[in-house]
Short mmCIF file of C-alpha atoms in Angstrom, two decimals:
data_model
loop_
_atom_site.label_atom_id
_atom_site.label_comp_id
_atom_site.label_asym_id
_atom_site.label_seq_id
_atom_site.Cartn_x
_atom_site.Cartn_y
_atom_site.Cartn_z
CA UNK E 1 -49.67 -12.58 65.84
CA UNK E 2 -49.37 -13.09 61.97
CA UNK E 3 -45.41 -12.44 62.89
CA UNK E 4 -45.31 -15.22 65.63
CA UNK E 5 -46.64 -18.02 63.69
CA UNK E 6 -44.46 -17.18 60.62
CA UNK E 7 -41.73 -17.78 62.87
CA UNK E 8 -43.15 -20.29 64.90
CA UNK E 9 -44.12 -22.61 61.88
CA UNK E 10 -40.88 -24.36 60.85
CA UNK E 11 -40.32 -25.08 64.65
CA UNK E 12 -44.31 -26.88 64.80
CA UNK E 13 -43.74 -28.90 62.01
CA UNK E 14 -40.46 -30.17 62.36
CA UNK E 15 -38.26 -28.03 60.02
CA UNK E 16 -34.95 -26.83 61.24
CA UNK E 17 -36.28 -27.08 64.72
CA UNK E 18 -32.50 -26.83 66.37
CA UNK E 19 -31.61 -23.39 64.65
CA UNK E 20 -35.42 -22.03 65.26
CA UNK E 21 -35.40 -23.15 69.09
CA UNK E 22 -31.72 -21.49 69.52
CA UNK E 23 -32.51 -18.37 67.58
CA UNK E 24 -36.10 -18.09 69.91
CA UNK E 25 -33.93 -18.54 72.63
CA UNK E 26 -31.46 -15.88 72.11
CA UNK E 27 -34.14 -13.73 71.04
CA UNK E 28 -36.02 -14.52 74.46
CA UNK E 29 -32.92 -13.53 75.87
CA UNK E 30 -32.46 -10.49 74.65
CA UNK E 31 -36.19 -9.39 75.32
CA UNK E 32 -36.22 -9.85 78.53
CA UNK E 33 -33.00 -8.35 79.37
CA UNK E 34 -34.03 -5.51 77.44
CA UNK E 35 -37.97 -5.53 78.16
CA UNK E 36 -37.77 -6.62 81.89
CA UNK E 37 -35.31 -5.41 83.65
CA UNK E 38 -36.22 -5.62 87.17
CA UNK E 39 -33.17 -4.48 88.73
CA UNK E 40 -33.77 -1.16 87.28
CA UNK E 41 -37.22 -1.59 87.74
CA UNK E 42 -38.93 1.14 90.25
CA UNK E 43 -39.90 -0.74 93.70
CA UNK E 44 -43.28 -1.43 92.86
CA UNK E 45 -42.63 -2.73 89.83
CA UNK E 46 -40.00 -4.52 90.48
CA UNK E 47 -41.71 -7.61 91.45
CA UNK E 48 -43.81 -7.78 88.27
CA UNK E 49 -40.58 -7.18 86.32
CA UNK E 50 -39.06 -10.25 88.02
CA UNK E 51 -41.73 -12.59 87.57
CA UNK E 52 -41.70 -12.12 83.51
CA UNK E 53 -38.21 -12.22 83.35
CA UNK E 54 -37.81 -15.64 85.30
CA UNK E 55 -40.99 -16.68 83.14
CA UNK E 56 -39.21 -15.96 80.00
CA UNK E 57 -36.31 -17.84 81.05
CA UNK E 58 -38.11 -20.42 81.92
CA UNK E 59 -38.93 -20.66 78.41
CA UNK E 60 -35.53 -19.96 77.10
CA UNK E 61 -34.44 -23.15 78.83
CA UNK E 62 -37.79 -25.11 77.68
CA UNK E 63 -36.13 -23.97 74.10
CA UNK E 64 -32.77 -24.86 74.23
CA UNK E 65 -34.40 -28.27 75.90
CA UNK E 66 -35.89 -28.65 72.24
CA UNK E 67 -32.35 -27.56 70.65
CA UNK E 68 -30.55 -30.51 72.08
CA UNK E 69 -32.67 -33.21 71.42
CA UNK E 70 -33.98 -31.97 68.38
CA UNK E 71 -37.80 -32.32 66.91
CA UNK E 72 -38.60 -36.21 67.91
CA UNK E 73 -38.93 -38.98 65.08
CA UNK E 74 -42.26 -37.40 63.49
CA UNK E 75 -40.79 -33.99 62.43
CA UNK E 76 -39.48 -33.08 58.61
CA UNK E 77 -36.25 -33.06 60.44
CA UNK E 78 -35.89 -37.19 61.08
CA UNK E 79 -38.09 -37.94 57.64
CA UNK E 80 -35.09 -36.04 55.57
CA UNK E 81 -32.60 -37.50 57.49
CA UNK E 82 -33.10 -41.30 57.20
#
């Protein structure tokens, strides 16, 4: 947990939120094609496989949502860059 909000931090407040959302991302990517494969999955657990997987995608695209338009006007992002 201690790990996740170290990393999570920057992206709450505001700071460098485009290159923290698109390395969480690829990093969400790479866990779940690693950590949930359900195509190799046996048959009874392929279903539970499938469900995280889609779930963490889901959140891959939620992130690369935040990537392209960025943190919103009260970040540390849009207060530096005025």
């Amino acid at each position: 947990p201690i790990a996740t909000i170290r990393v999570l931090k920057p992206m709450i407040i505001g700071f460098k939120t485009r290159i923290v959302a698109i390395g969480l991302a690829i990093f969400t990517l790479l866990a779940s094609l690693v950590g949930h494969a359900f195509w190799a999955a046996p048959v009874d657990a392929a279903f539970i496989a499938q469900l995280l997987f889609f779930k963490n995608m889901a959140v891959m695209g939620g992130l690369l949502v935040l990537a392209s338009n960025g943190a919103g006007s009260i970040s540390l992002d849009a207060k530096t860059h005025k």
